[in-house]
Protein backbone atom coordinates (compact mmCIF):
# COMPACT_ATOMS: atom_id res chain seq x y z
CA UNK A 1 0.00 0.00 0.00
CA UNK A 2 1.33 3.42 -0.91
CA UNK A 3 0.17 6.00 1.54
CA UNK A 4 2.48 8.96 1.97
CA UNK A 5 2.92 10.98 5.10
CA UNK A 6 -0.13 13.15 4.45
CA UNK A 7 -3.38 13.08 6.37
CA UNK A 8 -5.72 10.18 5.74
CA UNK A 9 -9.47 10.24 5.46
CA UNK A 10 -10.75 7.22 7.34
CA UNK A 11 -14.08 5.38 7.11
CA UNK A 12 -15.00 3.69 10.38
CA UNK A 13 -17.62 0.98 9.95
CA UNK A 14 -19.97 0.54 12.92
CA UNK A 15 -22.00 2.70 15.24
CA UNK A 16 -21.66 1.77 18.92
CA UNK A 17 -19.72 2.86 21.98
CA UNK A 18 -16.70 0.86 20.86
CA UNK A 19 -16.61 2.67 17.53
CA UNK A 20 -16.92 6.01 19.34
CA UNK A 21 -13.88 5.13 21.48
CA UNK A 22 -11.93 4.11 18.36
CA UNK A 23 -12.86 7.34 16.56
CA UNK A 24 -11.76 9.43 19.56
CA UNK A 25 -8.42 7.57 19.58
CA UNK A 26 -7.97 8.03 15.81
CA UNK A 27 -8.68 11.74 16.13
CA UNK A 28 -5.68 12.19 18.43
CA UNK A 29 -3.38 11.27 15.54
CA UNK A 30 -1.71 14.01 13.47
CA UNK A 31 -2.28 11.68 10.47
CA UNK A 32 -6.05 11.70 10.90
CA UNK A 33 -7.95 13.68 8.26
CA UNK A 34 -11.72 13.43 7.88
CA UNK A 35 -13.50 10.58 9.61
CA UNK A 36 -16.64 9.10 8.11
CA UNK A 37 -18.70 6.85 10.40
CA UNK A 38 -20.98 4.32 8.69
CA UNK A 39 -23.52 4.59 10.21
CA UNK A 40 -22.19 6.15 13.46
CA UNK A 41 -24.72 7.51 15.95
CA UNK A 42 -25.88 10.77 17.52
CA UNK A 43 -22.81 11.19 19.73
CA UNK A 44 -20.35 10.02 17.11
CA UNK A 45 -21.70 12.83 14.91
CA UNK A 46 -19.87 15.25 17.23
CA UNK A 47 -16.55 13.63 16.27
CA UNK A 48 -17.08 12.35 12.71
CA UNK A 49 -19.25 12.73 9.60
CA UNK A 50 -22.02 10.14 9.99
CA UNK A 51 -23.19 8.48 6.79
CA UNK A 52 -26.49 6.65 6.94
CA UNK A 53 -25.31 3.30 5.58
CA UNK A 54 -25.69 0.22 7.74
CA UNK A 55 -22.60 -1.76 8.76
CA UNK A 56 -23.94 -4.83 6.95
CA UNK A 57 -24.79 -3.05 3.69
CA UNK A 58 -21.58 -4.21 2.03
CA UNK A 59 -22.40 -2.88 -1.44
CA UNK A 60 -23.39 0.48 0.01
CA UNK A 61 -20.16 0.71 2.02
CA UNK A 62 -17.93 -0.25 -0.90
CA UNK A 63 -19.73 2.25 -3.14
CA UNK A 64 -19.36 5.01 -0.56
CA UNK A 65 -15.68 4.31 0.01
CA UNK A 66 -14.84 4.20 -3.70
CA UNK A 67 -16.86 7.27 -4.64
CA UNK A 68 -15.66 9.48 -1.80
CA UNK A 69 -12.20 10.56 -0.68
CA UNK A 70 -11.63 7.57 1.62
CA UNK A 71 -7.99 6.53 2.04
CA UNK A 72 -8.41 3.83 4.66
CA UNK A 73 -11.28 1.87 6.22
CA UNK A 74 -11.49 0.44 9.74
CA UNK A 75 -14.05 -2.35 9.86
CA UNK A 76 -14.99 -2.85 13.50
CA UNK A 77 -18.12 -5.06 14.07
CA UNK A 78 -18.25 -8.86 13.68
CA UNK A 79 -20.97 -9.09 11.01
CA UNK A 80 -19.28 -7.14 8.20
CA UNK A 81 -15.98 -8.85 9.05
CA UNK A 82 -17.58 -12.30 8.82
CA UNK A 83 -19.21 -11.28 5.53
CA UNK A 84 -15.81 -10.41 4.07
CA UNK A 85 -16.11 -6.61 3.83
CA UNK A 86 -12.36 -6.09 4.14
CA UNK A 87 -11.81 -8.42 1.15
CA UNK A 88 -14.21 -6.40 -0.98
CA UNK A 89 -12.61 -3.10 0.03
CA UNK A 90 -9.06 -4.35 -0.55
CA UNK A 91 -10.10 -5.65 -3.99
CA UNK A 92 -11.12 -2.08 -4.79
CA UNK A 93 -7.72 -0.80 -3.64
CA UNK A 94 -8.87 0.53 -0.27
CA UNK A 95 -6.53 -0.55 2.52
CA UNK A 96 -8.26 -1.64 5.71
CA UNK A 97 -7.94 -2.41 9.36
CA UNK A 98 -9.65 -5.72 10.09
CA UNK A 99 -9.17 -9.40 9.26
CA UNK A 100 -10.15 -11.02 5.98
CA UNK A 101 -13.39 -13.02 5.89
CA UNK A 102 -11.27 -16.19 5.95
CA UNK A 103 -9.65 -15.11 9.21
CA UNK A 104 -12.84 -13.68 10.78
CA UNK A 105 -14.18 -17.25 10.91
CA UNK A 106 -12.27 -17.58 14.18
CA UNK A 107 -15.25 -15.76 15.71
CA UNK A 108 -18.07 -16.52 13.29
CA UNK A 109 -17.86 -20.31 13.68
CA UNK A 110 -17.38 -21.77 17.14
CA UNK A 111 -17.08 -25.20 15.47
CA UNK A 112 -14.08 -23.82 13.51
CA UNK A 113 -12.41 -22.21 16.53
CA UNK A 114 -12.90 -25.28 18.74
CA UNK A 115 -11.44 -27.52 16.01
CA UNK A 116 -8.49 -25.11 15.61
CA UNK A 117 -7.75 -25.26 19.34
CA UNK A 118 -7.99 -29.05 19.36
CA UNK A 119 -5.70 -29.39 16.34
CA UNK A 120 -3.02 -27.06 17.73
CA UNK A 121 -3.27 -28.04 21.41
CA UNK A 122 -4.54 -24.65 22.59
CA UNK A 123 -6.21 -25.02 26.02
CA UNK A 124 -10.02 -24.73 25.98
CA UNK A 125 -13.05 -26.51 27.43
CA UNK A 126 -13.61 -30.08 26.20
CA UNK A 127 -16.39 -30.15 23.64
CA UNK A 128 -18.32 -31.90 20.90
CA UNK A 129 -20.06 -30.39 17.87
CA UNK A 130 -23.48 -31.56 16.64
CA UNK A 131 -25.64 -30.89 13.60
CA UNK A 132 -27.97 -33.79 14.47
CA UNK A 133 -30.64 -33.13 17.11
CA UNK A 134 -30.87 -36.73 18.39
CA UNK A 135 -27.11 -37.00 18.87
CA UNK A 136 -26.95 -33.64 20.69
CA UNK A 137 -29.77 -34.67 23.06
CA UNK A 138 -28.09 -37.99 23.73
CA UNK A 139 -24.80 -36.22 24.54
CA UNK A 140 -26.30 -33.99 27.25
CA UNK A 141 -28.19 -36.89 28.86
CA UNK A 142 -24.80 -38.46 29.63
CA UNK A 143 -22.95 -35.16 30.36
CA UNK A 144 -21.75 -33.82 33.72
CA UNK A 145 -23.75 -30.78 34.89
CA UNK A 146 -23.70 -27.84 34.51
CA UNK A 147 -23.11 -28.09 30.78
CA UNK A 148 -22.56 -25.28 28.27
CA UNK A 149 -24.54 -25.18 25.00
CA UNK A 150 -23.37 -22.75 22.30
CA UNK A 151 -24.87 -21.84 18.95
CA UNK A 152 -22.18 -22.29 16.32
CA UNK A 153 -22.55 -18.91 14.58
CA UNK A 154 -22.80 -15.24 15.55
CA UNK A 155 -25.61 -14.54 18.03
CA UNK A 156 -24.94 -11.04 19.42
CA UNK A 157 -23.19 -12.56 22.43
CA UNK A 158 -26.40 -14.29 23.47
CA UNK A 159 -25.91 -17.74 21.92
CA UNK A 160 -24.47 -19.35 25.05
CA UNK A 161 -26.66 -21.19 27.56
CA UNK A 162 -25.32 -22.68 30.78
CA UNK A 163 -27.73 -25.52 31.69
CA UNK A 164 -27.85 -26.70 35.30
CA UNK A 165 -29.62 -29.99 34.56
CA UNK A 166 -30.57 -32.30 31.68
CA UNK A 167 -33.98 -30.76 31.07
CA UNK A 168 -32.51 -27.23 30.79
CA UNK A 169 -29.87 -28.60 28.44
CA UNK A 170 -32.47 -30.33 26.26
CA UNK A 171 -34.56 -27.17 26.16
CA UNK A 172 -31.50 -25.12 25.13
CA UNK A 173 -30.66 -27.52 22.32
CA UNK A 174 -34.26 -27.57 21.04
CA UNK A 175 -34.46 -23.77 21.19
CA UNK A 176 -31.39 -23.55 18.95
CA UNK A 177 -31.79 -26.50 16.61
CA UNK A 178 -35.59 -26.75 16.29
CA UNK A 179 -37.05 -23.33 17.16
CA UNK A 180 -34.08 -21.57 15.51
CA UNK A 181 -33.88 -19.00 18.29
CA UNK A 182 -30.60 -17.77 16.80
CA UNK A 183 -31.58 -18.42 13.19
CA UNK A 184 -29.08 -20.38 11.15
CA UNK A 185 -26.41 -19.70 13.80
CA UNK A 186 -27.91 -22.48 15.96
CA UNK A 187 -28.32 -25.20 13.31
CA UNK A 188 -25.00 -26.55 14.60
CA UNK A 189 -24.37 -26.54 18.35
CA UNK A 190 -21.25 -26.94 20.43
CA UNK A 191 -21.70 -28.76 23.75
CA UNK A 192 -18.88 -28.12 26.16
CA UNK A 193 -17.54 -28.69 29.62
CA UNK A 194 -18.35 -26.03 32.24
CA UNK A 195 -15.20 -24.25 33.43
CA UNK A 196 -14.75 -22.18 36.56
CA UNK A 197 -12.32 -19.37 37.31
CA UNK A 198 -11.86 -15.63 36.82
CA UNK A 199 -12.64 -14.28 33.35
CA UNK A 200 -10.21 -11.98 31.55
CA UNK A 201 -10.46 -10.21 28.21
CA UNK A 202 -7.23 -9.64 26.29
CA UNK A 203 -7.20 -7.63 23.07
CA UNK A 204 -4.10 -7.96 20.92
CA UNK A 205 -2.90 -6.09 17.85
CA UNK A 206 -1.36 -8.42 15.28
CA UNK A 207 -0.26 -8.33 11.66
CA UNK A 208 0.18 -12.11 11.68
CA UNK A 209 3.89 -11.80 12.54
CA UNK A 210 4.15 -9.46 15.51
CA UNK A 211 1.66 -9.64 18.39
CA UNK A 212 1.18 -6.81 20.86
CA UNK A 213 -1.29 -7.52 23.66
CA UNK A 214 -3.08 -4.51 25.10
CA UNK A 215 -3.67 -4.16 28.87
CA UNK A 216 -6.11 -6.80 30.13
CA UNK A 217 -9.66 -5.97 31.10
CA UNK A 218 -12.74 -7.38 32.80
CA UNK A 219 -16.16 -7.24 31.18
CA UNK A 220 -19.39 -7.40 33.24
CA UNK A 221 -21.82 -9.24 30.97
CA UNK A 222 -24.87 -9.74 33.20
CA UNK A 223 -27.55 -7.08 33.50
CA UNK A 224 -27.73 -6.90 37.29
CA UNK A 225 -25.41 -6.49 40.28
CA UNK A 226 -23.64 -9.60 41.55
CA UNK A 227 -23.56 -11.03 38.01
CA UNK A 228 -27.28 -11.75 38.16
CA UNK A 229 -29.89 -11.28 35.44
CA UNK A 230 -29.66 -11.85 31.73
CA UNK A 231 -26.57 -11.73 29.57
CA UNK A 232 -26.13 -8.37 27.84
CA UNK A 233 -23.70 -6.86 25.37
CA UNK A 234 -21.70 -5.71 28.43
CA UNK A 235 -22.61 -3.38 31.32
CA UNK A 236 -19.13 -2.09 32.08
CA UNK A 237 -15.44 -2.91 32.04
CA UNK A 238 -12.34 -2.19 34.06
CA UNK A 239 -8.72 -2.20 32.94
CA UNK A 240 -6.34 -3.70 33.91
CA UNK A 241 -7.78 -6.95 35.25
CA UNK A 242 -6.04 -7.75 38.57
CA UNK A 243 -6.68 -11.50 38.17
CA UNK A 244 -4.35 -11.50 35.15
CA UNK A 245 -1.09 -11.90 37.06
CA UNK A 246 2.35 -11.89 35.50
CA UNK A 247 2.32 -15.69 35.56
CA UNK A 248 -1.10 -15.84 33.86
CA UNK A 249 0.16 -13.37 31.23
CA UNK A 250 3.23 -15.47 30.48
CA UNK A 251 1.22 -18.70 30.29
CA UNK A 252 -1.37 -17.06 28.06
CA UNK A 253 1.24 -15.69 25.70
CA UNK A 254 3.06 -19.00 25.42
CA UNK A 255 0.12 -21.42 25.40
CA UNK A 256 -2.62 -19.38 23.75
CA UNK A 257 -1.76 -16.10 22.01
CA UNK A 258 1.35 -17.14 20.05
CA UNK A 259 -0.03 -20.60 19.11
CA UNK A 260 -3.31 -19.09 17.92
CA UNK A 261 -1.67 -16.58 15.58
CA UNK A 262 0.67 -19.30 14.29
CA UNK A 263 -2.22 -21.73 13.84
CA UNK A 264 -4.10 -19.20 11.75
CA UNK A 265 -1.00 -18.71 9.59
CA UNK A 266 -0.63 -22.46 9.12
CA UNK A 267 -4.28 -22.73 8.14
CA UNK A 268 -3.74 -20.09 5.43
CA UNK A 269 -5.96 -17.67 7.37
CA UNK A 270 -3.42 -15.08 8.55
CA UNK A 271 -5.11 -12.81 11.07
CA UNK A 272 -4.48 -9.06 10.80
CA UNK A 273 -6.31 -6.70 13.12
CA UNK A 274 -7.39 -6.89 16.74
CA UNK A 275 -7.74 -10.43 18.04
CA UNK A 276 -9.79 -10.79 21.21
CA UNK A 277 -9.08 -13.60 23.67
CA UNK A 278 -11.88 -14.32 26.16
CA UNK A 279 -10.08 -16.33 28.82
CA UNK A 280 -10.99 -18.28 31.94
CA UNK A 281 -8.18 -18.59 34.49
CA UNK A 282 -8.84 -22.14 35.70
CA UNK A 283 -6.91 -24.15 38.27
CA UNK A 284 -5.19 -25.80 35.26
CA UNK A 285 -4.11 -22.46 33.85
CA UNK A 286 -5.69 -20.10 31.32
CA UNK A 287 -8.18 -21.55 28.84
CA UNK A 288 -9.95 -19.94 25.88
CA UNK A 289 -13.68 -19.33 26.34
CA UNK A 290 -14.04 -17.51 23.05
CA UNK A 291 -12.18 -15.70 20.33
CA UNK A 292 -13.49 -12.55 18.72
CA UNK A 293 -12.08 -11.22 15.47
CA UNK A 294 -12.43 -7.60 16.61
CA UNK A 295 -12.24 -5.13 19.48
CA UNK A 296 -14.56 -6.03 22.39
CA UNK A 297 -17.42 -3.85 23.56
CA UNK A 298 -17.27 -2.38 26.23
CA UNK A 299 -13.64 -3.43 26.84
CA UNK A 300 -12.44 -1.04 24.12
CA UNK A 301 -14.04 1.92 25.91
CA UNK A 302 -11.88 1.07 28.96
CA UNK A 303 -8.67 0.02 27.15
CA UNK A 304 -8.22 2.56 24.33
CA UNK A 305 -8.28 5.69 26.52
CA UNK A 306 -5.00 4.29 27.95
CA UNK A 307 -3.31 4.12 24.53
CA UNK A 308 -0.46 6.63 24.33
CA UNK A 309 0.67 5.76 20.79
CA UNK A 310 -0.86 6.74 17.47
CA UNK A 311 -3.78 4.46 16.51
CA UNK A 312 -3.71 5.55 12.85
CA UNK A 313 -0.04 4.49 12.61
CA UNK A 314 -0.83 1.20 14.36
CA UNK A 315 -3.67 0.39 11.96
CA UNK A 316 -1.51 1.27 8.95
CA UNK A 317 1.37 -0.84 10.28
CA UNK A 318 -0.94 -3.83 10.72
CA UNK A 319 -2.17 -3.50 7.14
CA UNK A 320 1.40 -3.10 5.85
CA UNK A 321 2.82 -5.95 7.95
CA UNK A 322 5.21 -3.60 9.77
CA UNK A 323 3.81 -3.76 13.29
CA UNK A 324 7.23 -4.85 14.56
CA UNK A 325 8.63 -1.37 14.01
CA UNK A 326 5.56 0.58 15.15
CA UNK A 327 5.56 2.03 18.67
CA UNK A 328 2.60 0.76 20.75
CA UNK A 329 2.58 2.06 24.29
CA UNK A 330 -0.12 2.18 26.92
CA UNK A 331 -0.35 4.23 30.11
CA UNK A 332 0.07 2.30 33.35
CA UNK A 333 -2.99 3.97 34.81
CA UNK A 334 -6.33 2.22 35.39
CA UNK A 335 -9.72 2.85 33.83
CA UNK A 336 -13.37 2.09 34.38
CA UNK A 337 -16.15 2.24 31.79
CA UNK A 338 -19.66 2.27 33.21
CA UNK A 339 -22.53 1.57 30.80
CA UNK A 340 -25.72 3.60 31.25
CA UNK A 341 -28.62 1.56 29.86
CA UNK A 342 -32.32 1.93 29.09
CA UNK A 343 -34.70 0.40 31.68
CA UNK A 344 -35.72 -3.08 30.45
CA UNK A 345 -32.54 -3.79 28.49
CA UNK A 346 -31.55 -6.47 27.37
CA UNK A 347 -35.25 -7.26 26.88
CA UNK A 348 -37.72 -4.65 25.65
CA UNK A 349 -37.06 -1.00 26.42
CA UNK A 350 -38.26 2.40 25.26
CA UNK A 351 -36.30 4.77 23.04
CA UNK A 352 -36.49 8.51 22.48
CA UNK A 353 -35.79 9.71 26.05
CA UNK A 354 -34.06 13.09 26.37
CA UNK A 355 -30.57 12.71 27.87
CA UNK A 356 -29.57 15.42 30.32
CA UNK A 357 -25.86 16.12 30.80
CA UNK A 358 -25.20 18.40 33.75
CA UNK A 359 -21.59 19.57 34.17
CA UNK A 360 -19.97 16.21 33.41
CA UNK A 361 -16.34 16.63 34.52
CA UNK A 362 -14.10 17.44 31.55
CA UNK A 363 -11.64 14.62 32.17
CA UNK A 364 -14.39 12.00 31.77
CA UNK A 365 -14.91 10.41 28.35
CA UNK A 366 -18.55 9.87 27.44
CA UNK A 367 -18.87 7.38 24.57
CA UNK A 368 -22.22 7.19 22.83
CA UNK A 369 -23.56 3.71 22.08
CA UNK A 370 -27.28 4.17 21.36
CA UNK A 371 -28.12 7.85 20.94
CA UNK A 372 -29.76 10.11 18.40
CA UNK A 373 -29.15 13.82 18.03
CA UNK A 374 -31.85 16.36 17.16
CA UNK A 375 -32.05 20.14 17.47
CA UNK A 376 -33.38 19.58 20.99
CA UNK A 377 -30.39 17.56 22.15
CA UNK A 378 -29.45 13.89 22.52
CA UNK A 379 -32.10 11.18 22.86
CA UNK A 380 -31.79 7.50 23.74
CA UNK A 381 -31.87 5.19 20.73
CA UNK A 382 -30.79 1.79 22.03
CA UNK A 383 -30.45 -0.51 25.03
CA UNK A 384 -26.93 0.48 25.92
CA UNK A 385 -26.97 4.26 25.66
CA UNK A 386 -23.66 5.65 26.94
CA UNK A 387 -20.31 4.43 28.26
CA UNK A 388 -18.77 6.71 30.87
CA UNK A 389 -15.01 6.17 31.19
CA UNK A 390 -12.67 7.51 33.84
CA UNK A 391 -8.89 7.09 33.79
CA UNK A 392 -7.04 7.48 37.08
CA UNK A 393 -3.81 6.45 38.83
CA UNK A 394 -5.56 3.59 40.63
CA UNK A 395 -8.49 1.36 39.77
CA UNK A 396 -10.25 2.46 42.96
CA UNK A 397 -10.11 6.11 41.90
CA UNK A 398 -11.16 5.27 38.31
CA UNK A 399 -14.23 3.37 39.51
CA UNK A 400 -15.16 6.16 41.89
CA UNK A 401 -14.73 8.84 39.21
CA UNK A 402 -16.88 6.92 36.69
CA UNK A 403 -19.67 6.55 39.25
CA UNK A 404 -19.39 10.23 40.26
CA UNK A 405 -19.67 11.22 36.59
CA UNK A 406 -22.78 9.06 36.11
CA UNK A 407 -24.51 11.28 38.70
CA UNK A 408 -24.22 14.13 36.19
CA UNK A 409 -26.17 12.27 33.49
CA UNK A 410 -29.82 11.27 33.49
CA UNK A 411 -32.69 10.11 31.30
CA UNK A 412 -36.05 8.54 32.02
CA UNK A 413 -35.65 4.91 33.21
CA UNK A 414 -31.85 5.06 33.05
CA UNK A 415 -30.15 2.20 34.91
CA UNK A 416 -26.64 0.98 35.49
CA UNK A 417 -24.93 -1.65 37.59
CA UNK A 418 -23.68 -0.41 40.94
CA UNK A 419 -20.85 -2.93 41.22
CA UNK A 420 -18.70 -2.44 38.13
CA UNK A 421 -15.11 -2.99 39.25
CA UNK A 422 -15.99 -4.21 42.73
CA UNK A 423 -14.83 -7.78 42.12
CA UNK A 424 -11.56 -6.43 40.71
CA UNK A 425 -11.11 -4.12 43.70
CA UNK A 426 -11.85 -6.90 46.20
CA UNK A 427 -9.28 -9.07 44.49
CA UNK A 428 -6.69 -6.28 44.50
CA UNK A 429 -7.24 -5.82 48.25
CA UNK A 430 -6.89 -9.54 48.93
CA UNK A 431 -3.65 -9.63 46.91
CA UNK A 432 -2.27 -6.70 48.93
CA UNK A 433 -3.28 -8.44 52.18
CA UNK A 434 -1.56 -11.67 51.06
CA UNK A 435 1.58 -9.75 50.10
CA UNK A 436 1.70 -7.96 53.46
CA UNK A 437 1.23 -11.20 55.34
CA UNK A 438 4.04 -12.82 53.29
CA UNK A 439 6.25 -9.90 54.32
CA UNK A 440 5.22 -10.51 57.95
CA UNK A 441 3.51 -7.09 58.20
P1 LIG B 1 -19.14 -16.50 25.05
O1 LIG B 1 -20.19 -15.81 24.24
O2 LIG B 1 -18.60 -17.74 24.45
O3 LIG B 1 -18.09 -15.54 25.56
O4 LIG B 1 -19.84 -16.93 26.40
C1 LIG B 1 -20.54 -16.00 27.21
C2 LIG B 1 -20.25 -16.27 28.65
O5 LIG B 1 -20.67 -17.61 28.99
C3 LIG B 1 -18.76 -16.23 28.99
O6 LIG B 1 -18.32 -14.94 29.25
C4 LIG B 1 -18.70 -17.11 30.21
O7 LIG B 1 -19.09 -16.39 31.36
C5 LIG B 1 -19.76 -18.15 29.93
N1 LIG B 1 -19.15 -19.37 29.37
C6 LIG B 1 -18.94 -19.65 28.07
N2 LIG B 1 -18.34 -20.85 27.93
C7 LIG B 1 -18.18 -21.34 29.18
C8 LIG B 1 -17.62 -22.54 29.72
N3 LIG B 1 -17.14 -23.51 28.94
N4 LIG B 1 -17.62 -22.70 31.06
C9 LIG B 1 -18.13 -21.74 31.87
N5 LIG B 1 -18.68 -20.60 31.43
C10 LIG B 1 -18.70 -20.38 30.10
N1 LIG C 1 -17.42 -7.86 25.53
C1 LIG C 1 -17.54 -9.05 24.80
C2 LIG C 1 -17.55 -8.88 23.34
O1 LIG C 1 -17.27 -7.83 22.81
O2 LIG C 1 -17.87 -9.84 22.65
PDB file of C-alpha atoms in Angstrom, residues 126-128 138-148 166 191-194:
ATOM      1  CA  UNK A 126     -13.608 -30.077  26.196  1.00  0.00           C
ATOM      2  CA  UNK A 127     -16.391 -30.149  23.643  1.00  0.00           C
ATOM      3  CA  UNK A 128     -18.318 -31.899  20.895  1.00  0.00           C
ATOM      4  CA  UNK A 138     -28.088 -37.988  23.733  1.00  0.00           C
ATOM      5  CA  UNK A 139     -24.801 -36.220  24.544  1.00  0.00           C
ATOM      6  CA  UNK A 140     -26.304 -33.985  27.252  1.00  0.00           C
ATOM      7  CA  UNK A 141     -28.188 -36.892  28.857  1.00  0.00           C
ATOM      8  CA  UNK A 142     -24.797 -38.455  29.634  1.00  0.00           C
ATOM      9  CA  UNK A 143     -22.953 -35.165  30.357  1.00  0.00           C
ATOM     10  CA  UNK A 144     -21.749 -33.819  33.724  1.00  0.00           C
ATOM     11  CA  UNK A 145     -23.750 -30.782  34.894  1.00  0.00           C
ATOM     12  CA  UNK A 146     -23.696 -27.835  34.505  1.00  0.00           C
ATOM     13  CA  UNK A 147     -23.109 -28.092  30.777  1.00  0.00           C
ATOM     14  CA  UNK A 148     -22.556 -25.283  28.266  1.00  0.00           C
ATOM     15  CA  UNK A 166     -30.567 -32.297  31.680  1.00  0.00           C
ATOM     16  CA  UNK A 191     -21.701 -28.764  23.749  1.00  0.00           C
ATOM     17  CA  UNK A 192     -18.879 -28.118  26.157  1.00  0.00           C
ATOM     18  CA  UNK A 193     -17.535 -28.688  29.615  1.00  0.00           C
ATOM     19  CA  UNK A 194     -18.346 -26.026  32.237  1.00  0.00           C
TER      20      UNK A 194
END
